[in-house]
Coordinates of C-alpha atoms in Angstrom, one line a residue:
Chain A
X14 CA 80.6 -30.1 -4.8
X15 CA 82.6 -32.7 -3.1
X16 CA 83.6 -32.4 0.4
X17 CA 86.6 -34.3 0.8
X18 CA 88.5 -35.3 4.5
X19 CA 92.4 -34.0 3.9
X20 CA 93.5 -36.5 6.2
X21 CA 96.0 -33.9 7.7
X22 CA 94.1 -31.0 7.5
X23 CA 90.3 -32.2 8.0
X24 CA 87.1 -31.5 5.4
X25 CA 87.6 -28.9 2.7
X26 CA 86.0 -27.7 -0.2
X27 CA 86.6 -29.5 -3.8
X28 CA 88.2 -26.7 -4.8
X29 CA 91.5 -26.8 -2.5
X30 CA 92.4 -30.0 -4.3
X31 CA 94.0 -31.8 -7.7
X32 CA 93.3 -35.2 -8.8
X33 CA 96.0 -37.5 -9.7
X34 CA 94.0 -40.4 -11.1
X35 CA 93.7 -44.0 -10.5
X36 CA 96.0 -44.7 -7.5
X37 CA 98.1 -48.5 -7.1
X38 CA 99.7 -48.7 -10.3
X39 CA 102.3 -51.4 -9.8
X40 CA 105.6 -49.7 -12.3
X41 CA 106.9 -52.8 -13.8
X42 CA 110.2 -54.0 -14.3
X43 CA 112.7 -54.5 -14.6
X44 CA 113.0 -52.3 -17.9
X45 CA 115.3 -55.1 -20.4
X46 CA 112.2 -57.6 -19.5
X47 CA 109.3 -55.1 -20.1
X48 CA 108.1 -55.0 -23.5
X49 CA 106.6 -51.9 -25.0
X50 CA 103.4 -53.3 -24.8
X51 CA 103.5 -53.8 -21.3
X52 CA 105.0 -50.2 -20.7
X53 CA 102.5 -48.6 -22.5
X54 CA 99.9 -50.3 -20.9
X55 CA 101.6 -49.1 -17.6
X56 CA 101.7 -45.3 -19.2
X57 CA 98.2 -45.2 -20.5
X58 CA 95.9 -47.7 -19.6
X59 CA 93.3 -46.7 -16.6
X60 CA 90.7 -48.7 -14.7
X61 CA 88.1 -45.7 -15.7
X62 CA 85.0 -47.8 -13.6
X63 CA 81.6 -46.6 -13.3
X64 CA 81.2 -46.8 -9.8
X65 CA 83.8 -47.4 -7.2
X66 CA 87.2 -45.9 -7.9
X67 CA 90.0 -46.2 -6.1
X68 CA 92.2 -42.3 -6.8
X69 CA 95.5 -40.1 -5.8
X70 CA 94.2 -36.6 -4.4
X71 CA 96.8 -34.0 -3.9
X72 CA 96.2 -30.9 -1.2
X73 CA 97.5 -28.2 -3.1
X74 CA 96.4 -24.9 -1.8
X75 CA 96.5 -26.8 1.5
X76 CA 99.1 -29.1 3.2
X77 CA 100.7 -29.9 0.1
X78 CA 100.2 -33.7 0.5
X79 CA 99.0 -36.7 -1.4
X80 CA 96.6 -39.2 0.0
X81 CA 94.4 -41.6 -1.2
X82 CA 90.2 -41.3 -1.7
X83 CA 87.5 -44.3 -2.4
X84 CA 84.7 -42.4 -4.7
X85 CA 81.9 -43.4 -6.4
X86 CA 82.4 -42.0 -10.1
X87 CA 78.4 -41.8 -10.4
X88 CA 77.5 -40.9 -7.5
X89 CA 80.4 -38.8 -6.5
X90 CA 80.1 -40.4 -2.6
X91 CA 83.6 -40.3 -1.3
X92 CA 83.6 -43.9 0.5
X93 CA 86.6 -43.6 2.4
X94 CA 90.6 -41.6 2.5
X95 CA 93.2 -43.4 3.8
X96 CA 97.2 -42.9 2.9
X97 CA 98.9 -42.7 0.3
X98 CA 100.8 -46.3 1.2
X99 CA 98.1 -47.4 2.8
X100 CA 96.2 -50.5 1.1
X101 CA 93.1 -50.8 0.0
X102 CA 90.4 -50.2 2.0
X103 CA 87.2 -52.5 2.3
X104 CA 84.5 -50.8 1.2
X105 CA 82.6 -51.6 -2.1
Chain B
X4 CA 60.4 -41.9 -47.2
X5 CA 58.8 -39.1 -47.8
X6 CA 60.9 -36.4 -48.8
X7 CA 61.2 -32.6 -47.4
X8 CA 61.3 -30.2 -49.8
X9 CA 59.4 -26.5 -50.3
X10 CA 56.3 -28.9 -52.0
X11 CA 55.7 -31.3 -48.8
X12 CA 55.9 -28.6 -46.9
X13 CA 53.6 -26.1 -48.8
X14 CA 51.2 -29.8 -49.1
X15 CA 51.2 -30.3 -45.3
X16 CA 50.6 -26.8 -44.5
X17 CA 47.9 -26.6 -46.4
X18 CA 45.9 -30.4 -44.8
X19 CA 46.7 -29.5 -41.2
X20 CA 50.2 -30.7 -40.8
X21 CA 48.5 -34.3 -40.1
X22 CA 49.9 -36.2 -42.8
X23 CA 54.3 -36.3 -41.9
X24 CA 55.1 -39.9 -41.5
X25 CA 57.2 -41.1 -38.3
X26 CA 60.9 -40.3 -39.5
X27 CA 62.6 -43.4 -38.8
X28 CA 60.5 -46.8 -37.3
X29 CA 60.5 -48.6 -34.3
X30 CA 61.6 -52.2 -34.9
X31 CA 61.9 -55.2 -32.7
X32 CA 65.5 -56.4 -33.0
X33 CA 65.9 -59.3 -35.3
X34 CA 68.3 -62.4 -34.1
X35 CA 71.0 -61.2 -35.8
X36 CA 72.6 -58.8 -37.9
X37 CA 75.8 -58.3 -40.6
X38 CA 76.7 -55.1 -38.3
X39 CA 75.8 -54.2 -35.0
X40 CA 76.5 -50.4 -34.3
X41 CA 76.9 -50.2 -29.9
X42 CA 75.5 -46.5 -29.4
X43 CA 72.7 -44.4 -30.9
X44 CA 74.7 -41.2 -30.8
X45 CA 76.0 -38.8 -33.5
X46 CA 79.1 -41.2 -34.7
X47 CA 76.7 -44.7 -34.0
X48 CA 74.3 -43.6 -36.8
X49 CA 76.2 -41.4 -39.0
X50 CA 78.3 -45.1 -39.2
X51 CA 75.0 -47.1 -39.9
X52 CA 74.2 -44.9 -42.8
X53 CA 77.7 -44.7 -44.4
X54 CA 77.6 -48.4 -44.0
X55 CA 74.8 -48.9 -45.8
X56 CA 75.3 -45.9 -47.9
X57 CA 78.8 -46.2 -49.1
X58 CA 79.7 -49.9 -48.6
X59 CA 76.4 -51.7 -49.5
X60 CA 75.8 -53.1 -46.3
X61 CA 72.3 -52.6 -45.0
X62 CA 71.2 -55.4 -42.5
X63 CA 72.9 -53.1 -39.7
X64 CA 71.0 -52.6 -36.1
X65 CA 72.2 -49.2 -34.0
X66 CA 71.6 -50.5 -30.4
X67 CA 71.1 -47.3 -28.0
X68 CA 70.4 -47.5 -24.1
X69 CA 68.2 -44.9 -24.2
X70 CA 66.9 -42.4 -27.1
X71 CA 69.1 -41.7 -29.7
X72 CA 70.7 -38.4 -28.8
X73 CA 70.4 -39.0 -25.1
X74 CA 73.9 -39.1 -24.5
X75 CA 76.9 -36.7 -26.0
X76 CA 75.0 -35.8 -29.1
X77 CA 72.5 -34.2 -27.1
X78 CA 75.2 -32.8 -24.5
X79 CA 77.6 -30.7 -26.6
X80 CA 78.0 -27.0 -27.8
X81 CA 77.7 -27.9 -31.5
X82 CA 80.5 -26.1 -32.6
X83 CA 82.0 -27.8 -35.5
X84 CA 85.5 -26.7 -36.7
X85 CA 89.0 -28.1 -38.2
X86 CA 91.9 -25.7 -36.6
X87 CA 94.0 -28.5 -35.7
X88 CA 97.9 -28.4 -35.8
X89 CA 99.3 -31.6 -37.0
X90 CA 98.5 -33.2 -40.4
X91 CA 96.8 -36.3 -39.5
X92 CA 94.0 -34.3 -37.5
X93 CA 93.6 -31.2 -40.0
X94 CA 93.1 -33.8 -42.7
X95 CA 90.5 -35.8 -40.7
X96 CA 88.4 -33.1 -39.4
X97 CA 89.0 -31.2 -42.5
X98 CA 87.3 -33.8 -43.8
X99 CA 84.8 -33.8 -41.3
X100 CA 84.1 -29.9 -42.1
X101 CA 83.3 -30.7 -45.9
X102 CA 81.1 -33.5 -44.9
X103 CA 78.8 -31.0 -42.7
X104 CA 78.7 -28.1 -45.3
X105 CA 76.7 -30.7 -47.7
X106 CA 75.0 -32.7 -44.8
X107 CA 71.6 -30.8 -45.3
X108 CA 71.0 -31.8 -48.9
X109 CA 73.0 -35.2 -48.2
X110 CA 70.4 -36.2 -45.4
X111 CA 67.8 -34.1 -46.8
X112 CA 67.3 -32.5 -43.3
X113 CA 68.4 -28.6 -42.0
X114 CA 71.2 -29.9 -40.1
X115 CA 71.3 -25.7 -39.7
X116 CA 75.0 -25.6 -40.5
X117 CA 75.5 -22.0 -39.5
X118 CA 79.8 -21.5 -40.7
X119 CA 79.6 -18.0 -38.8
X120 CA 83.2 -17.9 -37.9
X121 CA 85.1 -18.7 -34.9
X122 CA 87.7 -16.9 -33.3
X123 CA 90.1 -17.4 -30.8
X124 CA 91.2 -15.1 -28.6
X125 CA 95.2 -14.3 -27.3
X126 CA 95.4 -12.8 -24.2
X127 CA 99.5 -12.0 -23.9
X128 CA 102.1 -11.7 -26.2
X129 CA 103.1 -15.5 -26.2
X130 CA 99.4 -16.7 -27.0
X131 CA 99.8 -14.2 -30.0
X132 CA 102.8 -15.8 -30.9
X133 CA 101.3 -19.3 -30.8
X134 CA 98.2 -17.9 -32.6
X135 CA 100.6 -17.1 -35.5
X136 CA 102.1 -20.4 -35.5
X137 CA 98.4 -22.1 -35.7
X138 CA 98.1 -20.1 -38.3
X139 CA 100.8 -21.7 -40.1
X140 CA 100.1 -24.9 -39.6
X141 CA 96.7 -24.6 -40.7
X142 CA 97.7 -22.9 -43.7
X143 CA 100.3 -25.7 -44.5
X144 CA 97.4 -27.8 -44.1
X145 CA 95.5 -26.1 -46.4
X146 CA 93.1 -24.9 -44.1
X147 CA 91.6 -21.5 -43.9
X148 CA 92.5 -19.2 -41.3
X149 CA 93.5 -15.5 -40.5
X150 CA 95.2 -13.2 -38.0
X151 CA 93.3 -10.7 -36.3
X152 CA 94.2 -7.7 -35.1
X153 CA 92.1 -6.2 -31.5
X154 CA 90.5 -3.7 -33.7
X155 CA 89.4 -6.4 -35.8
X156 CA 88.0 -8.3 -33.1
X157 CA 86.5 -5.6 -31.4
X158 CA 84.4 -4.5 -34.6
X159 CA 83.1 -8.2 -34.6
X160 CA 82.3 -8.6 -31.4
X161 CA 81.2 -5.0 -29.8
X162 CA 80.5 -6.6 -26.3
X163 CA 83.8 -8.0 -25.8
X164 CA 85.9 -6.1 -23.3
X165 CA 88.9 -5.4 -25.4
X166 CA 90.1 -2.3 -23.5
X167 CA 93.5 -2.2 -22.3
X168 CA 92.7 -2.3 -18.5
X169 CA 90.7 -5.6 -19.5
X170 CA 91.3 -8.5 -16.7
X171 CA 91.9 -10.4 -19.6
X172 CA 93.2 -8.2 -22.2
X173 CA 93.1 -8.9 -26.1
X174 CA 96.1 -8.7 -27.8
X175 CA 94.5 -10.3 -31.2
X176 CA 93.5 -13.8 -32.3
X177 CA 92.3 -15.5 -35.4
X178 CA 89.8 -16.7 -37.0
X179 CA 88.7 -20.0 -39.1
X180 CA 85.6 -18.7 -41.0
X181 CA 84.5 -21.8 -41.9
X182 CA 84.4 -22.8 -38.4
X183 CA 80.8 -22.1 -36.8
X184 CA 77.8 -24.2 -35.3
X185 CA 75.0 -26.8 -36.1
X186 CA 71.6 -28.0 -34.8
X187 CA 73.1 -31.2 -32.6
X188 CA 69.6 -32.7 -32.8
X189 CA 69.2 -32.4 -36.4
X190 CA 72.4 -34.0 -37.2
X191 CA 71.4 -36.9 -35.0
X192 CA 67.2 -37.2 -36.6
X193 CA 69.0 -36.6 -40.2
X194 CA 71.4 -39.5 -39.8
X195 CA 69.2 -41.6 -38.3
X196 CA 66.0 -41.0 -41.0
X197 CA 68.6 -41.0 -43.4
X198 CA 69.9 -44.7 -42.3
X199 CA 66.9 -46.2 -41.7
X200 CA 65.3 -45.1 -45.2
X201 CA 68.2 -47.4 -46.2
X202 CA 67.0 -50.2 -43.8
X203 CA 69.3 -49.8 -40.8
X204 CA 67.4 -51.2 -37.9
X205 CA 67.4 -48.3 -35.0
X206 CA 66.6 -50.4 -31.9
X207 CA 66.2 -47.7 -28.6
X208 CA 65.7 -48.8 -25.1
X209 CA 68.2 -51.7 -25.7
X210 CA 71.1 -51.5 -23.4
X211 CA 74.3 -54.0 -23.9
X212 CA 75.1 -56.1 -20.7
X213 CA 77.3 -58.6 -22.4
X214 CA 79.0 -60.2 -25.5
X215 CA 78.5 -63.6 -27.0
X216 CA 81.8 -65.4 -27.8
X217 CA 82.4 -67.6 -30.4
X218 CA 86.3 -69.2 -29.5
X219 CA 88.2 -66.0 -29.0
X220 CA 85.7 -63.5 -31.7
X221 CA 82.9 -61.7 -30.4
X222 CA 80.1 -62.9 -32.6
X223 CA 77.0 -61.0 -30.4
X224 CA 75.9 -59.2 -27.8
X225 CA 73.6 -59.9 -24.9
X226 CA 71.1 -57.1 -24.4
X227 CA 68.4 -55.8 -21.8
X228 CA 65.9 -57.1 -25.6
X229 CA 67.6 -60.5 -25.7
X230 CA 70.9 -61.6 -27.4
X231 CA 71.7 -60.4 -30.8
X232 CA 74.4 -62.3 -33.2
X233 CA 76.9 -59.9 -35.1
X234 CA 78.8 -60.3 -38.3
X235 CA 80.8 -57.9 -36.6
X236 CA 80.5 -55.4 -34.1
X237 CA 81.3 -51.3 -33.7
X238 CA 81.2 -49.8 -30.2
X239 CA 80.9 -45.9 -30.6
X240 CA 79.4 -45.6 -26.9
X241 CA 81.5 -42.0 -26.1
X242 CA 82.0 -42.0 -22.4
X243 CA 80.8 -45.6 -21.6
X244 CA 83.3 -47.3 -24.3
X245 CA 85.8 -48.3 -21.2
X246 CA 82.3 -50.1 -19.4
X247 CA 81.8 -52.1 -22.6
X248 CA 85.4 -52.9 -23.2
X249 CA 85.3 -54.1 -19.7
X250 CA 82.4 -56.3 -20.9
X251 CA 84.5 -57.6 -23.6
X252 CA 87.6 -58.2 -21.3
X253 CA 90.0 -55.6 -23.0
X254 CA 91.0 -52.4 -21.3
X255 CA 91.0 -49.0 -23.0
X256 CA 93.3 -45.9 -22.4
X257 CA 90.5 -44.0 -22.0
X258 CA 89.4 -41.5 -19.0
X259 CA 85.7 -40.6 -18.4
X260 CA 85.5 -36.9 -17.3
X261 CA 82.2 -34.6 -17.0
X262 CA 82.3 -31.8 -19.5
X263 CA 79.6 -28.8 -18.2
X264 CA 77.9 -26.9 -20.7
X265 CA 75.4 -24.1 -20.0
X266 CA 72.7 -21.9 -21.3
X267 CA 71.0 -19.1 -20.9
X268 CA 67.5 -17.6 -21.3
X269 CA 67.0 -16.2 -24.6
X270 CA 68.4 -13.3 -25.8
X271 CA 68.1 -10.8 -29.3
X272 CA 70.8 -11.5 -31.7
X273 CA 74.1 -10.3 -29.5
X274 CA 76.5 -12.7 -30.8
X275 CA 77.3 -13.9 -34.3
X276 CA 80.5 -15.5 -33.9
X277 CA 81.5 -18.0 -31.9
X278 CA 84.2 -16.9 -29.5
X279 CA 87.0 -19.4 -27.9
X280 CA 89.2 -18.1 -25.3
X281 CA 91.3 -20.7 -24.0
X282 CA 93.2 -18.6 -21.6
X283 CA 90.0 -18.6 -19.3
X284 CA 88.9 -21.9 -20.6
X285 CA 85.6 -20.3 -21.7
X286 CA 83.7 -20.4 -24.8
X287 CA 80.3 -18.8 -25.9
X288 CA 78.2 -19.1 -29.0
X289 CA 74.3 -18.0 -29.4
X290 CA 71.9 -20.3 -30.9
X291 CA 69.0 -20.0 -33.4
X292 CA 66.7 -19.6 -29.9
X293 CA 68.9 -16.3 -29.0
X294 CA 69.7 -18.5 -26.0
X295 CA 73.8 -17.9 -25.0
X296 CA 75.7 -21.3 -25.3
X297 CA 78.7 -21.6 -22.6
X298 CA 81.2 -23.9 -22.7
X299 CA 84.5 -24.8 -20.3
X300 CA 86.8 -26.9 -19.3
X301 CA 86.6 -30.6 -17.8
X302 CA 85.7 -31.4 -13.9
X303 CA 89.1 -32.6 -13.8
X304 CA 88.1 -35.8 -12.3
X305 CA 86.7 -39.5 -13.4
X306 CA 83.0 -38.8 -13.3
X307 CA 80.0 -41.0 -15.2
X308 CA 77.4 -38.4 -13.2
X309 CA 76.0 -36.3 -16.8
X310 CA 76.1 -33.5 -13.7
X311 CA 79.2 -31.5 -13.3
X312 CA 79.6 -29.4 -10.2
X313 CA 79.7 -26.2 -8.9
X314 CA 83.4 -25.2 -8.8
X315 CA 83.9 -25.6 -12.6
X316 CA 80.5 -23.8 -13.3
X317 CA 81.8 -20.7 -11.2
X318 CA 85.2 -20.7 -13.0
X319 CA 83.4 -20.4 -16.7
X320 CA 80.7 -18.0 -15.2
X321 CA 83.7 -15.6 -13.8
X322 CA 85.8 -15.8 -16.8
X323 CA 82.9 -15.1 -19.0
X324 CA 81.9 -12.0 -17.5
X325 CA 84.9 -10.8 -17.2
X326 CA 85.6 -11.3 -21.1
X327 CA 81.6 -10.1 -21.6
X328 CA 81.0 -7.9 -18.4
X329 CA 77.4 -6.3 -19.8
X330 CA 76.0 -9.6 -19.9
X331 CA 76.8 -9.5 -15.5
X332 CA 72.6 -9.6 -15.1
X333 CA 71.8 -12.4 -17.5
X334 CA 70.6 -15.9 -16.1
X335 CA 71.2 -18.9 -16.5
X336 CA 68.6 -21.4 -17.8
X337 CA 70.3 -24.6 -17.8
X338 CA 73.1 -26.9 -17.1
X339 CA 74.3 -30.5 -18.3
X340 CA 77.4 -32.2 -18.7
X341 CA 78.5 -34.9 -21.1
X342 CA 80.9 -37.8 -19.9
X343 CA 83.8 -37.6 -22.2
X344 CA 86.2 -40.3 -23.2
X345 CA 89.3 -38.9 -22.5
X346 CA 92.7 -40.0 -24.2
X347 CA 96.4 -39.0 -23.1
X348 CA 97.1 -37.3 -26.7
X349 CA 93.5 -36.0 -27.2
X350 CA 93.0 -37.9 -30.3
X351 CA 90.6 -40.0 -31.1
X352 CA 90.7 -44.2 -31.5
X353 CA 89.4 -45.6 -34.9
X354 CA 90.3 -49.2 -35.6
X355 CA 90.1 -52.4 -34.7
X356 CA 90.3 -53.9 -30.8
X357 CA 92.2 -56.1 -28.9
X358 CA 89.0 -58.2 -29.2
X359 CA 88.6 -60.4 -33.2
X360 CA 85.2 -59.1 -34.2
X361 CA 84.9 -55.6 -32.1
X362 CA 86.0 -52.1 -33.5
X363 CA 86.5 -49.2 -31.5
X364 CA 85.2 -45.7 -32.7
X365 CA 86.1 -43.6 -29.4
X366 CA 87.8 -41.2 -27.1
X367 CA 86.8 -38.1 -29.3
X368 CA 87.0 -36.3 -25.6
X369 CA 85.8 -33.1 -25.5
X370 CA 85.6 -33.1 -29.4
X371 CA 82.6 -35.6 -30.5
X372 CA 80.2 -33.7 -32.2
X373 CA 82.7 -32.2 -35.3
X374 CA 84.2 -34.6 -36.0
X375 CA 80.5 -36.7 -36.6
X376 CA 80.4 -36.8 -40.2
X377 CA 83.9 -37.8 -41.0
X378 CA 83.7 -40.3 -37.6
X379 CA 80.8 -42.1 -39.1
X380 CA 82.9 -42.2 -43.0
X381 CA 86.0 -43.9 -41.6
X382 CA 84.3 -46.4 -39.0
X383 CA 81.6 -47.9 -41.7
X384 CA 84.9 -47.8 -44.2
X385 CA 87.1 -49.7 -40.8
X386 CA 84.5 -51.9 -40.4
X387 CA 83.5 -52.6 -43.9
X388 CA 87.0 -53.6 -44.8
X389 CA 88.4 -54.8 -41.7
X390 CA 91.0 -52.0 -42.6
X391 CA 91.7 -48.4 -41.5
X392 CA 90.6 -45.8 -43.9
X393 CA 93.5 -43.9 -45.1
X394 CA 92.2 -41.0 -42.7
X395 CA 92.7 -42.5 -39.7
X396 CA 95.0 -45.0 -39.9
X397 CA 97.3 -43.0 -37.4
X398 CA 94.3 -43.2 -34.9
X399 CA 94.7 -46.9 -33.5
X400 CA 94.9 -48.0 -30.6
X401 CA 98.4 -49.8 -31.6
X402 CA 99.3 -45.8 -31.7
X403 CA 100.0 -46.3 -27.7
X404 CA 102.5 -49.5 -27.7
X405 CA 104.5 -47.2 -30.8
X406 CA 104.9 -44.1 -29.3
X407 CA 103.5 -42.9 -32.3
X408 CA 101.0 -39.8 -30.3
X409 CA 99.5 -37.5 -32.6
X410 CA 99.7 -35.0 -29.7
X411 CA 96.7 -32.8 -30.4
X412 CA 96.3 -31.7 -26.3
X413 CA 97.5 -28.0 -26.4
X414 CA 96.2 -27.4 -30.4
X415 CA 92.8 -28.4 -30.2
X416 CA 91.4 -24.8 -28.6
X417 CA 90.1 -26.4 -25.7
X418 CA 93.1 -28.3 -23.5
X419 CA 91.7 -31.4 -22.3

């Protein structure tokens, strides 16, 4: 069960929240120089790391918000939550 | 090899059971090999024997981290089945169906192929309606299947709460008869006797940290055992294929979720279908023990923990008793959860990588363990030719770039 810090609303159960997947993916552009290659990489290509992973969280049955959360995939630790523009924490 | 039959056994019955050889040896790994097969699961060995099998080539080495069956083969709910909606799928795990229903005398092991029917259950009107256009598809496929009406289902499967005040009501469902389970562990001992008797090299305790390059082609790979050269190399490594592309230098489009799986403590003979009900995202089967085999959906987030938490284990608990309320005061024995490799149209990757010299066989997601035979069949035919078999030539990971999805996510029973 994780225990994660809404950083608007405080720490709440697992259950109150969605996942978005890996968060700081750059769109690129502009579209007449992308190839498809590089769109699709865009689309469908993830980091997927064992270890430290850098993820969108959304608060739905809560404030409604996105924000951003460090985690361990294996270990499940939730390193750090900072903002949804925020960048990248230091933590490792 | 000594072979099973009615006469071994009757032989070894009668001296004390003391005279079964070790079914498959322990060798040292040799400095190189034609093949190297990256994962001692279900699809790793069921490749190394087709290799050698049906292409000839026999100086093959399965490299597994831990024990053979440690990971997703030894993590599923063995349910093997080929209701799939678009052509490319129904044709593979079609294929994949066939392969199972002669695996026993193939490997000459009881893979316990058990093709006790498996129905799905519609809860409204519209899953009805989508149940009849399954239906269709399968049948255009040339698949068996059948509607069912609730009376139908209810003289199947007694326990199931099929009254109209249900919480989940049932309004019908269908059925693939073929569809049923296997012994996971059996399917992963009879491919791997059944490759080594052919001389594939099954090398445990050997974890990949690292490939050796020649120019631009991966020609080896550096293990925890020492490095071992590679005519060429297949990674089928299941949830761990994205760590070992990253090993490479190549990115997959992979996700790693945990998939739970529970059972419970054994029960008489209660339940001799296996039931799907992807409404609640719940599925049960009982095994050979009389244990009660759950299934659900993901832990909808990137996880390499083989754990799974609470949450999701509540949310297959509740829907289950509400879909079996008698069974309220059974418990639970255990629970595991298998990392699966995720992909955005749920259908699997079988071809060659970005990387000369690798292939991919992954991202079978929630899906591994049917598709095992037919897996192994077209990777030892990819790799042998350095060409797709005609099964699964829609399954490359050139698929992505095309826009050519074969969206399988909402027809494959479970959505993941």
């Amino acid at each position: 069960m994780l225990l994660i810090a809404c950083p608007h609303c405080g720490p709440r159960d697992e259950a109150e929240f969605v996942c978005g997947g890996q968060t700081h993916i750059a769109r690129p552009g502009p579209p007449e120089t992308t190839s498809d290659a590089q769109w699709a990489r865009y689309l469908f290509e993830r980091d997927n790391p064992k270890g430290l992973h850098l993820e969108r969280w959304l608060h739905r049955h809560g404030c409604g918000q996105w924000f951003n959360v460090a985690r361990d995939t294996l270990t499940h630790e939730v390193k750090a939550v900072y903002g949804l523009l925020d960048t990248r924490p230091d933590v490792t | 090899m000594t072979r099973y039959s009615l006469w071994s056994l009757l032989r070894e019955g009668l001296t004390g059971h003391r005279g079964w050889p070790k079914a498959w040896r322990d060798p040292a790994p040799r400095p190189s090999y034609d093949v190297v097969i990256v994962g001692g699961g279900g699809h790793g060995l069921a490749t190394a024997f087709y290799l050698a099998r049906n292409h000839g080539i026999r100086n093959v080495a399965v490299l597994e981290r831990g024990w053979i069956g440690q990971g997703n083969s030894g993590r599923n709910t063995t349910v093997i089945r080929s209701n799939y909606f678009f052509p490319e799928s129904a044709a593979f795990y079609e294929f994949a169906l066939r392969l199972y229903e002669t695996s026993a005398r193939e490997l000459n092991f009881n893979t316990m192929v058990s093709q006790r029917g498996l129905i799905t259950l519609s809860h409204s009107r519209h899953d009805l309606e989508g149940a009849r256009r399954w239906v269709n598809a399968m049948h255009l496929n040339g698949i068996d299947s059948e509607m069912l009406t609730t009376a139908d289902i209810a003289r199947m499967v007694p326990d199931l709460d099929c009254s109209p005040g249900a919480r989940h009501p049932i309004h019908g469902g269908f059925m693939q008869r073929r569809g049923g389970i296997a012994r996971h562990d059996a399917v992963v001992w009879g491919y791997a006797r059944a490759a080594d008797a052919l001389g594939v090299d099954i090398i445990q305790n050997c974890e990949v940290t690292g490939f050796v390059f020649d120019g631009p082609r991966a020609a080896g790979v550096q293990t925890s055992r020492g490095t071992i050269m590679a005519g060429r190399i297949g990674l089928a490594a299941a949830g761990h294929q994205s760590v070992l592309a990253g090993m490479a230098g190549f990115r997959l489009p992979l996700t790693t979720y945990a998939l739970q799986a529970f059972v419970s403590e054994p029960l008489k003979p209660w339940l001799d279908k296996v039931v799907i009900s992807p409404a609640t995202g719940v599925y049960a089967s009982q095994s050979d023990k009389g244990e009660i085999v759950l299934g659900g959906a993901l832990d909808l987030y990137p996880s390499y923990a083989q754990r799974g938490n609470l949450p999701v284990a509540e949310h297959v608990m509740s829907g289950f008793l509400e879909l079996f309320p008698s069974m309220a005061r059974v418990r639970f024995l255990r629970q595991w959860a298998g990392m699966t490799d995720v992909v955005h149209d749920s259908s699997p990757i079988i071809g060659a990588a970005p990387v000369e010299g690798i292939w991919l066989n992954c991202g079978w997601g929630t899906g591994g363990f049917k598709a095992i035979p037919a897996g192994g069949w077209t990777f030892a035919h990819t790799i042998a030719n350095q060409a797709p078999h005609p099964l699964v030539e829609g399954f490359g990971l050139d698929r992505f770039a095309r826009g050519a999805l074969i969206d399988e996510a909402a027809a494959s029973g479970i959505a993941h």
